[in-house]
Amino acid sequence: LRSGLVVFQTALAVILLAGTGLMVRSFEKLHHIDLGFNPVGKVKVRIVFPHGYDLEPEVRLQLFERLKQRLATLPGVRGVSVGQDTMLEGGFWGTAQVLMSDGTYKPIAGSFVGADFQKTAGLVLKKGRWFSGRRGDMEVVINETFAKTRFGEEDPIGKSFKLLVSGDYNYLIVGVVGDVKGTVRSTSGMREYVPDWAYPANISTLLLKLDQDPGKEFAGIVRHAIYEFDPKLIAVRI
């Protein structure tokens, strides 16, 4: 019986060591996955408004701008931007239909974000520039997959496109960024980034850039700051 137990323990130890080795290799692979942005020192804070807390679109945008300025004063915070719920959410924001060169429509996902979102998130700018955020100028930034699918080998900078939902409105392309994954396993489809003022009702998230990865206590610090700013606001997914 004693000999049998020794054999069983040895076999179990081998299985555990093999499993540990596989887990370590999986973590190494995850560390080297190109997500399309720099995740180091990033904290995403989604804000939920309680029932009955209704704001006009412009007032909502102003509230997020003030909250952004408040969180920018927290220790270790080097930048804050606002937008839709972005970065590794399992899907990729709202989907519309973009008019292709052959007259057909294909699905494109996008997000309404602030003019400083690219620097805060660490998106890799491949061509052109990020949009300025000036009111009335519908400048947008697209990803590489969209650029290749819609324009092929042509330079997309300065060109425009139309969406099925926006009638005759033209979206002017001013920049191209690297593809961002919806999940660590997914590939990126066609994406666009649109100024937050174009649809303030979709703004729900703040993205914080820290000088280092946050400690365990940082979530509590953020929640306290938001509560002081407005006790009715609910902070989730910190």
Short mmCIF file of C-alpha atoms in Angstrom, two decimals:
data_model
loop_
_atom_site.label_atom_id
_atom_site.label_comp_id
_atom_site.label_asym_id
_atom_site.label_seq_id
_atom_site.Cartn_x
_atom_site.Cartn_y
_atom_site.Cartn_z
CA LEU A 1 0.00 0.00 0.00
CA ARG A 2 2.85 2.36 0.89
CA SER A 3 4.56 1.66 -2.45
CA GLY A 4 1.29 2.30 -4.29
CA LEU A 5 0.86 5.65 -2.55
CA VAL A 6 4.41 6.66 -3.52
CA VAL A 7 3.69 5.83 -7.18
CA PHE A 8 0.40 7.77 -7.04
CA GLN A 9 2.05 10.82 -5.45
CA THR A 10 4.85 10.76 -8.01
CA ALA A 11 2.37 10.57 -10.89
CA LEU A 12 0.32 13.41 -9.40
CA ALA A 13 3.44 15.55 -8.99
CA VAL A 14 4.35 15.00 -12.65
CA ILE A 15 0.85 16.03 -13.75
CA LEU A 16 0.99 19.18 -11.59
CA LEU A 17 4.42 20.11 -12.92
CA ALA A 18 3.25 19.62 -16.51
CA GLY A 19 0.16 21.74 -15.86
CA THR A 20 2.28 24.46 -14.25
CA GLY A 21 4.60 24.49 -17.25
CA LEU A 22 1.67 24.85 -19.65
CA MET A 23 0.20 27.66 -17.54
CA VAL A 24 3.52 29.55 -17.49
CA ARG A 25 3.80 29.22 -21.27
CA SER A 26 0.22 30.48 -21.68
CA PHE A 27 1.01 33.54 -19.57
CA GLU A 28 4.13 34.17 -21.65
CA LYS A 29 2.09 34.00 -24.86
CA LEU A 30 -0.53 36.39 -23.44
CA HIS A 31 2.23 38.82 -22.48
CA HIS A 32 3.42 38.94 -26.10
CA ILE A 33 -0.01 39.25 -27.74
CA ASP A 34 -0.30 42.47 -29.72
CA LEU A 35 -3.56 43.99 -28.49
CA GLY A 36 -3.17 47.11 -30.61
CA PHE A 37 -2.69 49.36 -27.58
CA ASN A 38 -0.46 49.57 -24.53
CA PRO A 39 -2.34 48.05 -21.54
CA VAL A 40 0.32 48.94 -18.94
CA GLY A 41 -0.92 51.37 -16.32
CA LYS A 42 -4.43 51.66 -17.79
CA VAL A 43 -7.59 51.76 -15.69
CA LYS A 44 -11.05 51.77 -17.21
CA VAL A 45 -13.94 53.21 -15.22
CA ARG A 46 -17.49 52.83 -16.47
CA ILE A 47 -20.10 55.23 -15.09
CA VAL A 48 -23.73 54.15 -14.66
CA PHE A 49 -26.45 56.74 -14.15
CA PRO A 50 -29.26 55.76 -11.73
CA HIS A 51 -32.85 55.58 -12.91
CA GLY A 52 -34.30 59.05 -13.27
CA TYR A 53 -30.91 60.73 -13.62
CA ASP A 54 -31.52 61.98 -17.15
CA LEU A 55 -29.20 64.51 -18.73
CA GLU A 56 -29.36 66.34 -22.02
CA PRO A 57 -26.60 65.12 -24.35
CA GLU A 58 -24.53 68.30 -24.09
CA VAL A 59 -24.90 68.42 -20.29
CA ARG A 60 -23.81 64.78 -20.11
CA LEU A 61 -20.68 65.58 -22.11
CA GLN A 62 -19.90 68.54 -19.85
CA LEU A 63 -20.34 66.35 -16.76
CA PHE A 64 -17.83 63.81 -18.09
CA GLU A 65 -15.40 66.61 -18.91
CA ARG A 66 -15.55 67.90 -15.32
CA LEU A 67 -15.24 64.37 -13.93
CA LYS A 68 -12.27 63.79 -16.22
CA GLN A 69 -10.56 66.87 -14.77
CA ARG A 70 -11.28 65.65 -11.23
CA LEU A 71 -9.79 62.19 -11.79
CA ALA A 72 -6.75 63.72 -13.48
CA THR A 73 -5.76 65.13 -10.05
CA LEU A 74 -5.51 61.67 -8.42
CA PRO A 75 -2.01 60.48 -7.41
CA GLY A 76 -0.17 58.70 -10.22
CA VAL A 77 -2.66 59.66 -12.96
CA ARG A 78 -0.92 60.98 -16.08
CA GLY A 79 -3.87 61.27 -18.42
CA VAL A 80 -7.65 60.76 -18.64
CA SER A 81 -9.92 60.45 -21.64
CA VAL A 82 -13.60 59.71 -22.13
CA GLY A 83 -15.57 57.60 -24.57
CA GLN A 84 -17.75 54.58 -24.99
CA ASP A 85 -16.97 51.39 -23.10
CA THR A 86 -13.81 50.43 -24.96
CA MET A 87 -10.83 48.09 -24.86
CA LEU A 88 -11.26 44.32 -24.55
CA GLU A 89 -14.97 44.14 -23.91
CA GLY A 90 -15.64 40.93 -25.81
CA GLY A 91 -17.44 42.63 -28.65
CA PHE A 92 -16.46 45.93 -30.21
CA TRP A 93 -18.95 48.72 -29.60
CA GLY A 94 -21.86 49.58 -31.89
CA THR A 95 -22.02 48.33 -35.47
CA ALA A 96 -23.13 50.29 -38.53
CA GLN A 97 -22.94 49.67 -42.30
CA VAL A 98 -20.27 51.38 -44.38
CA LEU A 99 -20.61 52.01 -48.12
CA MET A 100 -17.89 50.14 -50.02
CA SER A 101 -16.36 51.12 -53.37
CA ASP A 102 -18.46 48.51 -55.22
CA GLY A 103 -21.74 49.97 -53.90
CA THR A 104 -22.34 47.29 -51.28
CA TYR A 105 -22.44 47.75 -47.52
CA LYS A 106 -20.31 45.98 -44.93
CA PRO A 107 -20.47 46.10 -41.12
CA ILE A 108 -18.14 48.47 -39.33
CA ALA A 109 -17.86 48.92 -35.57
CA GLY A 110 -16.89 52.16 -33.93
CA SER A 111 -16.64 54.20 -30.80
CA PHE A 112 -17.23 57.82 -29.83
CA VAL A 113 -14.11 58.95 -27.93
CA GLY A 114 -12.31 62.09 -26.83
CA ALA A 115 -9.67 63.97 -28.78
CA ASP A 116 -6.99 62.78 -26.33
CA PHE A 117 -8.05 59.12 -26.40
CA GLN A 118 -5.25 57.92 -28.67
CA LYS A 119 -2.48 59.12 -26.38
CA THR A 120 -4.24 57.96 -23.23
CA ALA A 121 -4.96 54.47 -24.57
CA GLY A 122 -1.63 54.09 -26.32
CA LEU A 123 -3.10 53.33 -29.75
CA VAL A 124 -0.45 53.01 -32.43
CA LEU A 125 -0.81 55.71 -35.07
CA LYS A 126 0.22 54.28 -38.45
CA LYS A 127 -0.63 57.16 -40.78
CA GLY A 128 -1.87 60.74 -40.54
CA ARG A 129 -2.98 62.12 -37.19
CA TRP A 130 -5.65 61.78 -34.55
CA PHE A 131 -8.77 63.90 -35.00
CA SER A 132 -8.74 67.41 -33.53
CA GLY A 133 -12.15 67.23 -31.87
CA ARG A 134 -13.25 70.58 -33.30
CA ARG A 135 -17.02 70.94 -33.41
CA GLY A 136 -18.51 70.58 -36.87
CA ASP A 137 -15.45 68.87 -38.37
CA MET A 138 -16.41 65.19 -38.69
CA GLU A 139 -12.83 63.98 -38.70
CA VAL A 140 -12.46 60.30 -37.93
CA VAL A 141 -9.67 57.77 -37.48
CA ILE A 142 -9.92 54.24 -38.87
CA ASN A 143 -7.99 51.04 -38.24
CA GLU A 144 -5.69 49.20 -40.64
CA THR A 145 -8.26 46.53 -41.48
CA PHE A 146 -10.76 49.16 -42.58
CA ALA A 147 -8.10 50.97 -44.60
CA LYS A 148 -7.07 47.80 -46.45
CA THR A 149 -10.63 46.50 -46.95
CA ARG A 150 -12.14 49.77 -48.18
CA PHE A 151 -9.21 51.46 -49.94
CA GLY A 152 -6.81 48.64 -50.81
CA GLU A 153 -3.35 50.00 -51.59
CA GLU A 154 -4.58 53.60 -51.81
CA ASP A 155 -3.69 56.08 -49.08
CA PRO A 156 -6.96 56.65 -47.15
CA ILE A 157 -5.83 59.95 -45.56
CA GLY A 158 -8.02 62.77 -46.84
CA LYS A 159 -10.64 60.42 -48.26
CA SER A 160 -14.17 60.11 -46.93
CA PHE A 161 -16.83 57.44 -46.54
CA LYS A 162 -20.54 57.20 -45.78
CA LEU A 163 -22.53 55.13 -43.34
CA LEU A 164 -25.97 53.72 -44.01
CA VAL A 165 -27.27 55.28 -40.80
CA SER A 166 -25.99 58.78 -41.54
CA GLY A 167 -27.58 59.53 -44.92
CA ASP A 168 -25.37 61.77 -47.07
CA TYR A 169 -22.97 62.77 -44.28
CA ASN A 170 -19.29 62.26 -45.13
CA TYR A 171 -16.74 61.08 -42.58
CA LEU A 172 -13.30 62.52 -43.33
CA ILE A 173 -10.38 60.19 -42.59
CA VAL A 174 -7.44 61.97 -40.96
CA GLY A 175 -5.57 59.02 -39.48
CA VAL A 176 -5.05 55.25 -39.37
CA VAL A 177 -4.26 53.31 -36.19
CA GLY A 178 -3.26 49.71 -35.63
CA ASP A 179 -5.99 47.12 -35.15
CA VAL A 180 -7.31 46.72 -31.59
CA LYS A 181 -8.60 43.34 -30.48
CA GLY A 182 -12.11 42.96 -29.03
CA THR A 183 -10.79 40.00 -26.97
CA VAL A 184 -7.32 38.44 -26.63
CA ARG A 185 -8.41 35.64 -29.00
CA SER A 186 -10.34 37.61 -31.60
CA THR A 187 -9.20 39.29 -34.77
CA SER A 188 -10.14 42.87 -35.51
CA GLY A 189 -12.78 43.82 -38.04
CA MET A 190 -13.25 47.25 -39.59
CA ARG A 191 -13.23 49.97 -36.90
CA GLU A 192 -13.63 53.73 -36.70
CA TYR A 193 -13.08 56.29 -33.94
CA VAL A 194 -15.48 59.26 -33.95
CA PRO A 195 -15.36 62.49 -31.84
CA ASP A 196 -17.35 62.22 -28.61
CA TRP A 197 -19.38 65.39 -29.30
CA ALA A 198 -21.02 63.68 -32.29
CA TYR A 199 -23.13 61.47 -30.00
CA PRO A 200 -22.73 62.35 -26.30
CA ALA A 201 -25.47 59.91 -25.23
CA ASN A 202 -23.02 57.04 -25.84
CA ILE A 203 -20.30 58.40 -23.56
CA SER A 204 -20.08 56.19 -20.48
CA THR A 205 -16.43 55.41 -19.73
CA LEU A 206 -13.27 57.11 -18.53
CA LEU A 207 -9.86 55.69 -19.37
CA LEU A 208 -7.07 56.56 -16.95
CA LYS A 209 -3.38 56.41 -17.77
CA LEU A 210 -1.15 55.87 -14.73
CA ASP A 211 2.61 56.12 -14.32
CA GLN A 212 2.59 52.47 -13.19
CA ASP A 213 0.16 49.59 -12.76
CA PRO A 214 -2.41 50.47 -10.06
CA GLY A 215 -2.31 48.92 -6.62
CA LYS A 216 -5.26 47.17 -4.97
CA GLU A 217 -6.29 50.35 -3.19
CA PHE A 218 -6.62 52.43 -6.38
CA ALA A 219 -10.18 51.29 -7.16
CA GLY A 220 -11.31 52.59 -3.77
CA ILE A 221 -9.56 55.91 -4.36
CA VAL A 222 -11.35 56.31 -7.71
CA ARG A 223 -14.75 55.42 -6.26
CA HIS A 224 -14.28 57.89 -3.41
CA ALA A 225 -13.33 60.68 -5.84
CA ILE A 226 -16.40 59.97 -7.98
CA TYR A 227 -18.64 59.89 -4.90
CA GLU A 228 -17.31 63.28 -3.80
CA PHE A 229 -17.87 64.61 -7.32
CA ASP A 230 -21.48 63.35 -7.48
CA PRO A 231 -22.80 60.75 -4.98
CA LYS A 232 -25.52 59.69 -7.42
CA LEU A 233 -23.05 58.36 -9.98
CA ILE A 234 -22.23 54.64 -9.88
CA ALA A 235 -18.71 53.53 -10.80
CA VAL A 236 -18.38 49.97 -12.10
CA ARG A 237 -15.68 47.87 -13.79
CA ILE A 238 -12.70 49.61 -12.22
#
